CSV table of C-alpha atoms in Angstrom, one decimal:
chain,number,residue,atom,x,y,z
A,1,MET,CA,109.9,88.6,80.9
A,2,ASP,CA,110.4,84.9,81.2
A,3,ALA,CA,114.1,85.3,82.1
A,4,LEU,CA,113.2,87.9,84.8
A,5,LEU,CA,110.6,85.5,86.4
A,6,ILE,CA,113.1,82.6,86.3
A,7,PHE,CA,115.9,84.5,88.0
A,8,VAL,CA,113.7,86.3,90.5
A,9,GLY,CA,112.3,82.9,91.5
A,10,LEU,CA,115.8,81.4,91.8
A,11,ILE,CA,117.2,84.3,93.8
A,12,ALA,CA,114.2,84.3,96.1
A,13,LEU,CA,114.6,80.6,96.9
A,14,MET,CA,118.3,80.9,97.5
A,15,LEU,CA,117.7,83.8,99.9
A,16,THR,CA,115.7,81.5,102.1
A,17,GLY,CA,118.9,79.5,102.7
A,18,MET,CA,117.8,76.6,100.5
A,19,PRO,CA,120.7,74.6,98.9
A,20,ILE,CA,121.4,75.9,95.4
A,21,SER,CA,120.8,72.5,93.8
A,22,ILE,CA,117.3,72.2,95.2
A,23,ALA,CA,116.5,75.9,94.4
A,24,LEU,CA,117.5,75.3,90.8
A,25,GLY,CA,115.3,72.2,90.5
A,26,LEU,CA,112.3,73.8,92.2
A,27,THR,CA,112.6,77.0,90.0
A,28,VAL,CA,112.7,74.9,86.8
A,29,LEU,CA,109.9,72.5,87.7
A,30,THR,CA,107.6,75.4,88.9
A,31,PHE,CA,108.1,77.3,85.7
A,32,LEU,CA,107.7,74.2,83.5
A,33,PHE,CA,104.4,73.1,85.2
A,34,THR,CA,102.8,76.6,85.4
A,35,MET,CA,104.0,78.6,82.4
A,36,THR,CA,104.9,76.1,79.6
A,37,GLN,CA,103.4,73.1,77.9
A,38,VAL,CA,106.6,70.9,78.0
A,39,PRO,CA,105.6,67.2,78.5
A,40,ILE,CA,106.9,65.8,81.8
A,41,ASP,CA,108.4,62.8,80.0
A,42,THR,CA,110.7,65.2,78.1
A,43,VAL,CA,111.9,66.6,81.4
A,44,ALA,CA,112.6,63.1,82.7
A,45,LEU,CA,114.4,62.2,79.5
A,46,LYS,CA,116.5,65.4,79.7
A,47,LEU,CA,117.5,64.6,83.3
A,48,PHE,CA,118.8,61.2,82.2
A,49,THR,CA,120.5,62.3,79.0
A,50,GLY,CA,121.9,65.5,80.6
A,51,ILE,CA,124.3,63.5,82.9
A,52,GLU,CA,124.9,60.7,80.5
A,53,LYS,CA,128.1,62.3,79.4
A,54,PHE,CA,131.5,60.5,79.4
A,55,GLU,CA,133.2,63.7,80.6
A,56,ILE,CA,131.2,63.7,83.8
A,57,MET,CA,132.9,60.5,84.9
A,58,ALA,CA,136.1,62.4,85.3
A,59,ILE,CA,134.7,64.3,88.3
A,60,PRO,CA,134.4,61.4,90.8
A,61,PHE,CA,137.8,60.0,89.6
A,62,PHE,CA,139.6,63.3,90.1
A,63,ILE,CA,138.0,63.7,93.5
A,64,LEU,CA,139.1,60.2,94.5
A,65,ALA,CA,142.6,60.8,93.3
A,66,GLY,CA,142.8,64.1,95.2
A,67,ASN,CA,141.7,62.4,98.4
A,68,PHE,CA,144.2,59.6,98.1
A,69,LEU,CA,147.0,62.2,97.5
A,70,THR,CA,145.8,64.4,100.4
A,71,HIS,CA,145.9,61.5,102.9
A,72,GLY,CA,148.9,59.7,101.3
A,73,GLY,CA,151.9,61.9,102.2
A,74,VAL,CA,152.3,63.2,98.6
A,75,ALA,CA,151.8,66.8,99.7
A,76,ARG,CA,154.5,66.7,102.4
A,77,ARG,CA,157.1,65.4,99.9
A,78,MET,CA,156.1,68.0,97.4
A,79,ILE,CA,156.6,70.7,100.0
A,80,ASN,CA,160.0,69.4,100.9
A,81,PHE,CA,161.0,69.4,97.3
A,82,ALA,CA,159.7,73.0,96.7
A,83,THR,CA,161.4,74.4,99.8
A,84,ALA,CA,164.7,72.6,98.9
A,85,MET,CA,164.7,74.5,95.6
A,86,VAL,CA,163.6,78.0,96.7
A,87,GLY,CA,163.8,78.0,100.5
A,88,HIS,CA,166.9,80.2,100.6
A,89,TRP,CA,165.1,83.1,98.9
A,90,HIS,CA,163.2,85.8,100.8
A,91,GLY,CA,160.2,84.2,102.4
A,92,GLY,CA,161.5,80.8,101.5
A,93,LEU,CA,158.8,78.7,103.2
A,94,GLY,CA,156.1,80.9,101.7
A,95,LEU,CA,157.6,80.5,98.2
A,96,GLY,CA,157.9,76.8,98.8
A,97,GLY,CA,154.2,76.9,99.7
A,98,VAL,CA,153.2,78.6,96.4
A,99,ILE,CA,155.3,76.1,94.3
A,100,ALA,CA,154.0,73.1,96.3
A,101,CYS,CA,150.4,74.3,95.8
A,102,ALA,CA,151.1,74.6,92.0
A,103,LEU,CA,152.6,71.0,92.0
A,104,PHE,CA,149.7,69.6,94.0
A,105,ALA,CA,147.2,71.4,91.9
A,106,ALA,CA,148.6,69.5,88.9
A,107,VAL,CA,147.5,66.2,90.4
A,108,SER,CA,144.4,67.0,92.5
A,109,GLY,CA,142.0,69.2,90.4
A,110,SER,CA,140.5,70.8,93.5
A,111,SER,CA,141.3,74.1,95.3
A,112,PRO,CA,140.0,73.1,98.8
A,113,ALA,CA,141.9,69.8,98.6
A,114,THR,CA,145.1,71.8,97.8
A,115,VAL,CA,144.6,74.2,100.7
A,116,VAL,CA,144.1,71.3,103.1
A,117,ALA,CA,147.0,69.2,101.8
A,118,ILE,CA,149.6,71.9,101.6
A,119,GLY,CA,148.3,74.3,104.3
A,120,SER,CA,148.0,71.7,107.1
A,121,VAL,CA,151.7,70.8,106.7
A,122,ILE,CA,153.4,74.1,105.8
A,123,LEU,CA,151.4,76.6,107.9
A,124,PRO,CA,152.5,75.2,111.3
A,125,ALA,CA,156.1,75.1,109.9
A,126,MET,CA,155.9,78.8,108.9
A,127,VAL,CA,154.6,79.9,112.3
A,128,LYS,CA,157.3,77.9,114.0
A,129,GLN,CA,160.0,79.5,111.9
A,130,GLY,CA,158.8,83.0,112.8
A,131,PHE,CA,156.4,84.0,110.0
A,132,PRO,CA,153.2,85.9,111.0
A,133,LYS,CA,150.2,83.6,110.8
A,134,GLN,CA,148.5,86.1,108.6
A,135,PHE,CA,151.2,86.0,106.0
A,136,GLY,CA,151.1,82.2,105.8
A,137,ALA,CA,147.4,82.1,105.6
A,138,GLY,CA,147.4,84.7,102.8
A,139,VAL,CA,149.9,82.6,100.8
A,140,ILE,CA,148.1,79.3,101.1
A,141,THR,CA,144.5,80.5,100.8
A,142,THR,CA,145.2,82.2,97.4
A,143,SER,CA,147.8,79.7,96.1
A,144,GLY,CA,145.4,76.9,96.8
A,145,ALA,CA,143.1,78.4,94.2
A,146,LEU,CA,145.6,77.2,91.6
A,147,GLY,CA,143.9,73.8,92.1
A,148,ILE,CA,141.1,74.7,89.6
A,149,LEU,CA,143.3,76.5,87.0
A,150,ILE,CA,146.3,74.2,86.6
A,151,PRO,CA,145.0,71.0,84.9
A,152,PRO,CA,143.4,68.7,85.8
A,153,SER,CA,140.5,70.9,87.0
A,154,ILE,CA,137.1,69.8,88.1
A,155,VAL,CA,135.7,73.3,87.3
A,156,MET,CA,137.0,73.0,83.7
A,157,VAL,CA,135.1,69.7,83.4
A,158,MET,CA,132.0,71.5,84.7
A,159,TYR,CA,132.3,74.2,82.0
A,160,ALA,CA,132.8,71.7,79.2
A,161,VAL,CA,129.8,69.7,80.4
A,162,ALA,CA,127.6,72.8,80.8
A,163,THR,CA,128.3,74.1,77.3
A,164,SER,CA,128.5,70.8,75.4
A,165,GLY,CA,125.9,70.4,72.7
A,166,MET,CA,124.8,74.0,72.9
A,167,GLN,CA,123.7,75.7,69.7
A,168,ALA,CA,126.0,78.7,69.2
A,169,VAL,CA,126.8,80.7,66.1
A,170,GLY,CA,129.7,83.1,65.5
A,171,PRO,CA,129.6,86.6,64.2
A,172,ASP,CA,129.7,85.2,60.6
A,173,GLY,CA,126.6,83.1,61.3
A,174,GLN,CA,128.6,79.8,61.2
A,175,PRO,CA,128.0,77.3,64.1
A,176,VAL,CA,130.8,77.2,66.7
A,177,SER,CA,131.4,74.1,68.8
A,178,SER,CA,132.0,74.3,72.6
A,179,ALA,CA,135.4,73.7,74.1
A,180,SER,CA,136.5,70.1,74.9
A,181,VAL,CA,137.9,69.1,78.3
A,182,GLY,CA,141.3,68.3,76.6
A,183,GLU,CA,141.5,71.8,75.1
A,184,LEU,CA,140.6,73.5,78.4
A,185,PHE,CA,143.3,71.4,80.2
A,186,MET,CA,146.0,72.4,77.8
A,187,ALA,CA,144.7,76.1,77.8
A,188,GLY,CA,145.1,76.1,81.6
A,189,VAL,CA,148.8,75.3,81.7
A,190,VAL,CA,150.2,78.7,80.7
A,191,PRO,CA,147.8,80.8,82.8
A,192,GLY,CA,148.3,78.5,85.7
A,193,LEU,CA,152.1,78.8,85.6
A,194,MET,CA,151.8,82.6,85.1
A,195,LEU,CA,149.5,83.0,88.1
A,196,ALA,CA,151.8,80.9,90.2
A,197,GLY,CA,154.6,83.2,89.2
A,198,PHE,CA,152.6,86.3,90.1
A,199,LEU,CA,151.7,84.9,93.5
A,200,ALA,CA,155.3,83.9,94.1
A,201,PHE,CA,156.5,87.4,93.3
A,202,THR,CA,154.0,88.9,95.7
A,203,THR,CA,155.1,86.5,98.4
A,204,TRP,CA,158.8,87.2,97.7
A,205,ASN,CA,158.3,91.0,97.6
A,206,ARG,CA,156.4,91.2,100.9
A,207,ALA,CA,158.9,88.8,102.6
A,208,ARG,CA,161.8,91.0,101.4
A,209,ARG,CA,160.1,94.2,102.6
A,210,PHE,CA,159.3,92.9,106.0
A,211,GLY,CA,162.4,90.9,106.6
A,212,TYR,CA,160.8,87.5,107.0
A,213,PRO,CA,163.0,84.4,107.6
A,214,ARG,CA,164.9,82.4,105.0
A,215,LEU,CA,166.0,78.8,105.1
A,216,PRO,CA,169.7,77.8,104.7
A,217,LYS,CA,170.5,77.0,101.0
A,218,ALA,CA,170.0,73.3,100.3
A,219,SER,CA,172.9,71.4,98.9
A,220,LEU,CA,172.7,69.6,95.5
A,221,ARG,CA,172.5,66.3,97.4
A,222,GLU,CA,169.6,67.5,99.6
A,223,ARG,CA,167.7,68.8,96.5
A,224,TRP,CA,168.2,65.4,94.8
A,225,GLU,CA,166.9,63.5,97.8
A,226,ALA,CA,163.9,65.8,98.0
A,227,PHE,CA,163.2,65.3,94.3
A,228,ARG,CA,163.7,61.5,94.5
A,229,LYS,CA,161.2,61.2,97.4
A,230,ALA,CA,158.6,63.5,95.6
A,231,ALA,CA,159.1,61.8,92.2
A,232,TRP,CA,156.3,59.4,92.5
A,233,GLY,CA,153.8,62.2,93.0
A,234,LEU,CA,155.4,64.4,90.2
A,235,ILE,CA,155.2,61.5,87.7
A,236,LEU,CA,151.4,61.7,88.0
A,237,ILE,CA,151.6,65.2,86.4
A,238,VAL,CA,153.4,63.6,83.4
A,239,ILE,CA,150.9,60.8,83.2
A,240,VAL,CA,147.8,63.0,83.2
A,241,ILE,CA,149.0,65.9,81.0
A,242,GLY,CA,151.3,63.8,78.8
A,243,GLY,CA,148.7,61.1,78.3
A,244,ILE,CA,146.1,63.6,77.2
A,245,TYR,CA,148.5,65.5,74.9
A,246,THR,CA,149.8,62.4,73.2
A,247,GLY,CA,146.3,61.0,72.8
A,248,ILE,CA,147.0,57.9,74.7
A,249,PHE,CA,143.8,58.4,76.7
A,250,THR,CA,141.0,60.9,77.1
A,251,PRO,CA,140.7,63.3,80.1
A,252,THR,CA,138.2,60.9,81.7
A,253,GLU,CA,140.5,58.0,81.2
A,254,ALA,CA,143.3,60.1,82.6
A,255,ALA,CA,141.1,60.8,85.7
A,256,ALA,CA,140.6,57.0,86.2
A,257,MET,CA,144.3,56.4,85.7
A,258,SER,CA,145.2,59.1,88.3
A,259,ALA,CA,142.8,57.6,90.9
A,260,VAL,CA,144.4,54.1,90.5
A,261,TYR,CA,147.9,55.5,90.5
A,262,ALA,CA,147.2,57.7,93.6
A,263,PHE,CA,145.9,54.7,95.5
A,264,VAL,CA,149.0,52.6,94.6
A,265,ILE,CA,151.6,55.2,95.6
A,266,ALA,CA,149.7,56.2,98.8
A,267,VAL,CA,149.2,52.6,100.1
A,268,PHE,CA,152.0,50.5,98.6
A,269,VAL,CA,154.8,53.0,97.7
A,270,TYR,CA,154.8,55.7,100.4
A,271,LYS,CA,152.8,53.5,102.8
A,272,ASP,CA,151.4,56.6,104.6
A,273,MET,CA,147.9,55.2,104.2
A,274,LYS,CA,146.8,51.8,105.5
A,275,LEU,CA,144.4,49.6,103.7
A,276,ARG,CA,141.9,50.0,106.6
A,277,ASP,CA,141.8,53.8,105.8
A,278,VAL,CA,140.7,53.2,102.1
A,279,PRO,CA,137.0,52.7,102.8
A,280,ARG,CA,136.9,56.0,104.7
A,281,VAL,CA,138.5,57.8,101.7
A,282,LEU,CA,136.1,56.1,99.3
A,283,LEU,CA,133.1,57.1,101.3
A,284,SER,CA,134.3,60.7,101.6
A,285,SER,CA,134.9,60.8,97.8
A,286,ALA,CA,131.5,59.3,97.0
A,287,SER,CA,129.8,61.9,99.3
A,288,MET,CA,131.5,64.8,97.5
A,289,SER,CA,130.9,63.3,94.1
A,290,ALA,CA,127.2,62.8,94.8
A,291,MET,CA,126.8,66.4,95.9
A,292,LEU,CA,128.4,67.7,92.7
A,293,LEU,CA,126.4,65.3,90.5
A,294,TYR,CA,123.2,66.4,92.2
A,295,ILE,CA,124.0,70.0,91.4
A,296,ILE,CA,124.9,69.1,87.8
A,297,THR,CA,121.6,67.2,87.4
A,298,ASN,CA,119.5,70.3,88.4
A,299,ALA,CA,121.8,72.6,86.4
A,300,VAL,CA,121.1,70.5,83.3
A,301,LEU,CA,117.4,71.1,83.9
A,302,PHE,CA,118.0,74.8,84.3
A,303,SER,CA,120.1,74.9,81.0
A,304,PHE,CA,117.3,73.0,79.3
A,305,LEU,CA,114.8,75.6,80.4
A,306,MET,CA,117.0,78.5,79.2
A,307,THR,CA,117.4,76.9,75.8
A,308,HIS,CA,113.7,76.0,75.5
A,309,GLU,CA,112.8,79.6,76.2
A,310,ASN,CA,115.5,80.9,73.8
A,311,ILE,CA,116.9,83.2,76.6
A,312,PRO,CA,120.6,83.0,75.6
A,313,GLN,CA,119.8,83.6,72.0
A,314,ALA,CA,117.6,86.5,72.8
A,315,LEU,CA,120.2,88.0,75.1
A,316,GLY,CA,122.8,87.6,72.4
A,317,ASN,CA,120.6,89.3,69.8
A,318,TRP,CA,119.9,92.1,72.2
A,319,MET,CA,123.6,92.7,72.9
A,320,VAL,CA,124.5,92.7,69.2
A,321,GLU,CA,121.7,95.1,68.4
A,322,THR,CA,122.7,97.5,71.2
A,323,GLY,CA,126.3,97.6,69.7
A,324,LEU,CA,128.0,96.3,72.9
A,325,PRO,CA,131.6,95.5,71.9
A,326,TRP,CA,133.3,92.2,72.9
A,327,TRP,CA,135.5,94.0,75.4
A,328,GLY,CA,132.5,95.7,77.0
A,329,PHE,CA,130.7,92.3,77.3
A,330,LEU,CA,133.8,90.8,79.0
A,331,ILE,CA,133.7,93.7,81.6
A,332,VAL,CA,130.0,92.9,82.3
A,333,VAL,CA,130.8,89.1,82.6
A,334,ASN,CA,133.6,89.7,85.0
A,335,ILE,CA,131.5,92.0,87.2
A,336,LEU,CA,128.6,89.5,87.1
A,337,LEU,CA,130.8,86.5,88.0
A,338,LEU,CA,132.7,88.3,90.8
A,339,ALA,CA,129.3,89.4,92.2
A,340,ALA,CA,128.0,85.8,91.9
A,341,GLY,CA,131.1,84.7,93.8
A,342,ASN,CA,129.8,86.6,96.8
A,343,PHE,CA,127.0,84.1,97.5
A,344,MET,CA,127.5,81.0,95.4
A,345,GLU,CA,130.3,78.4,95.1
A,346,PRO,CA,132.2,77.9,91.8
A,347,SER,CA,130.5,74.7,90.5
A,348,SER,CA,127.0,76.3,90.8
A,349,ILE,CA,128.1,79.5,89.1
A,350,VAL,CA,129.6,77.7,86.2
A,351,LEU,CA,126.7,75.4,85.7
A,352,ILE,CA,124.2,78.3,85.9
A,353,MET,CA,126.0,81.1,84.1
A,354,ALA,CA,128.0,79.2,81.4
A,355,PRO,CA,124.9,78.1,79.3
A,356,ILE,CA,123.6,81.6,79.4
A,357,LEU,CA,126.8,83.5,78.6
A,358,PHE,CA,128.5,81.1,76.3
A,359,PRO,CA,126.2,81.7,73.2
A,360,VAL,CA,126.5,85.4,73.7
A,361,ALA,CA,130.3,85.2,73.9
A,362,VAL,CA,130.5,83.1,70.7
A,363,ARG,CA,128.1,85.5,68.9
A,364,LEU,CA,130.5,88.4,69.7
A,365,GLY,CA,133.5,86.4,68.4
A,366,ILE,CA,135.1,85.4,71.7
A,367,ASP,CA,136.9,82.0,71.6
A,368,PRO,CA,135.1,79.3,73.7
A,369,VAL,CA,138.4,78.1,75.2
A,370,HIS,CA,139.5,81.7,76.1
A,371,PHE,CA,136.1,82.4,77.6
A,372,GLY,CA,136.3,79.2,79.7
A,373,ILE,CA,139.7,80.0,81.2
A,374,MET,CA,138.5,83.5,82.0
A,375,ILE,CA,135.5,82.0,83.9
A,376,VAL,CA,137.8,79.7,85.8
A,377,VAL,CA,140.1,82.6,86.9
A,378,ASN,CA,137.0,84.4,88.1
A,379,MET,CA,136.1,81.3,90.1
A,380,GLU,CA,139.6,81.4,91.7
A,381,VAL,CA,139.0,84.9,92.9
A,382,GLY,CA,135.6,84.0,94.2
A,383,MET,CA,137.1,81.2,96.3
A,384,CYS,CA,139.3,83.7,98.2
A,385,HIS,CA,136.9,86.4,99.2
A,386,PRO,CA,133.9,86.4,101.6
A,387,PRO,CA,131.2,85.6,102.4
A,388,VAL,CA,131.3,82.2,100.8
A,389,GLY,CA,134.9,81.8,99.6
A,390,LEU,CA,135.5,78.0,100.1
A,391,ASN,CA,139.3,78.5,100.5
A,392,LEU,CA,138.7,81.0,103.3
A,393,TYR,CA,136.6,78.6,105.3
A,394,VAL,CA,139.1,75.7,104.7
A,395,ALA,CA,142.0,78.0,105.7
A,396,SER,CA,140.0,79.2,108.7
A,397,GLY,CA,139.7,75.6,109.9
A,398,ILE,CA,143.5,75.1,109.6
A,399,THR,CA,144.7,78.4,111.0
A,400,LYS,CA,141.9,78.9,113.6
A,401,MET,CA,141.6,82.5,112.3
A,402,GLY,CA,138.3,84.3,111.8
A,403,ILE,CA,136.9,85.0,108.3
A,404,THR,CA,137.4,88.8,108.8
A,405,GLU,CA,141.0,88.4,109.9
A,406,LEU,CA,141.6,86.0,106.9
A,407,THR,CA,140.1,88.5,104.5
A,408,VAL,CA,142.5,91.2,105.6
A,409,ALA,CA,145.4,88.7,105.4
A,410,VAL,CA,144.7,87.7,101.7
A,411,TRP,CA,144.2,91.1,100.2
A,412,PRO,CA,147.7,91.6,98.7
A,413,TRP,CA,147.5,88.3,96.9
A,414,LEU,CA,143.8,88.8,96.0
A,415,LEU,CA,144.8,92.2,94.4
A,416,THR,CA,147.5,90.3,92.4
A,417,MET,CA,144.8,87.8,91.2
A,418,LEU,CA,142.5,90.6,90.1
A,419,VAL,CA,145.4,92.1,88.0
A,420,PHE,CA,146.0,88.7,86.5
A,421,LEU,CA,142.2,88.4,85.7
A,422,VAL,CA,142.4,91.6,83.7
A,423,LEU,CA,145.4,90.2,81.7
A,424,VAL,CA,143.7,86.9,81.0
A,425,THR,CA,140.5,88.7,80.0
A,426,TYR,CA,142.1,91.0,77.4
A,427,VAL,CA,145.1,88.9,76.2
A,428,PRO,CA,143.5,85.8,74.7
A,429,TRP,CA,147.0,84.6,73.6
A,430,ILE,CA,147.7,83.6,77.3
A,431,SER,CA,145.0,81.0,77.1
A,432,LEU,CA,145.2,80.0,73.5
A,433,ALA,CA,148.9,79.8,72.8
A,434,LEU,CA,149.5,76.2,73.9
A,435,PRO,CA,146.3,74.7,72.5
A,436,HIS,CA,147.1,76.3,69.1
A,437,ALA,CA,150.7,75.2,69.3
A,438,LEU,CA,149.5,71.6,69.8
A,439,GLY,CA,147.1,71.9,66.9
A,440,MET,CA,143.9,71.8,68.9
């Protein structure tokens, strides 16, 4: 009954058009003041300790690094490198766009940033070469979603923060710890590369069927030149992933390193950004970080309320007693998350749903890392379909296309992503192979 009241209140407030962060906070405070005896100083303490996590510091640093890279010419050089390698295949520029999105995702951590950085450069080039605008928009909108699956990923950090410290027990009654940011980053590598391959195949197949243009094959010298110019950006991938894997620094320290490195190569190496532009980038990054941290703060309160009322534990007990198998639970979770993607953005979904679903998943024997990657792939799909798909709105601004037209344009790639979601859901090895191989 308590769970029903909480969710009815939350949905009612969101339906008024209220920002999700404020709706979360109001729902929690209203319930705490009217239906529980929780002391207000406990709430204040929880607000403070809830965001006093070292992992949360990674979010503003990755946002800052992504903004420096977006404005610093790194994306253009990655596109040139990708097209030099695969431009002579069917749909060459489109394939180059997919690979460039995957490369940029490995340094930015954000899907909208990937769409802006790659799309604003490659979409005009594709139209100029003779590709239909709808084809280019479909490629970039969906490939940009790789930004939250290929590490580093802000959404993975959100999942780790939302589930950290939660009391969860496995089917054998033993406590199970939540996934760390480092484990999630490593787990995202194989699924990220696989999805990039799936999207590239869809792009190649459609380009071959409809006879879309190809670029002349680049010479070895041209490929080397493209690689040399893109190398400074590509080195950042090695710094972040290699540094975490070897234990040189934590994911949060990797985020700080990437922000400093991105600043240096944008201003002093490539020189595409002037020092006078830095304050504007800092202000934009601070604004986005503040928005996410405000959502996190209210989501921490919501998670506290869920735990205080024993709602996740009760839900887990009910599912076990009804005999729902783990595969049936995953079907329910996928439907729930895809439905939530219709009216909420990924950060909010993860911060609200993860604390509720995580203990149930663990109780049914589902690995926390596998479950986290499955949630991230769901978020990717949600970013590419209406009515609130962030990538659709970003791509709409670049292409000047309507949301309805864009929705029709992305459907072949969106269908590919749904097929991949089924694979990730029921083949845990895809997510767990690399972390297990690294001894995590």
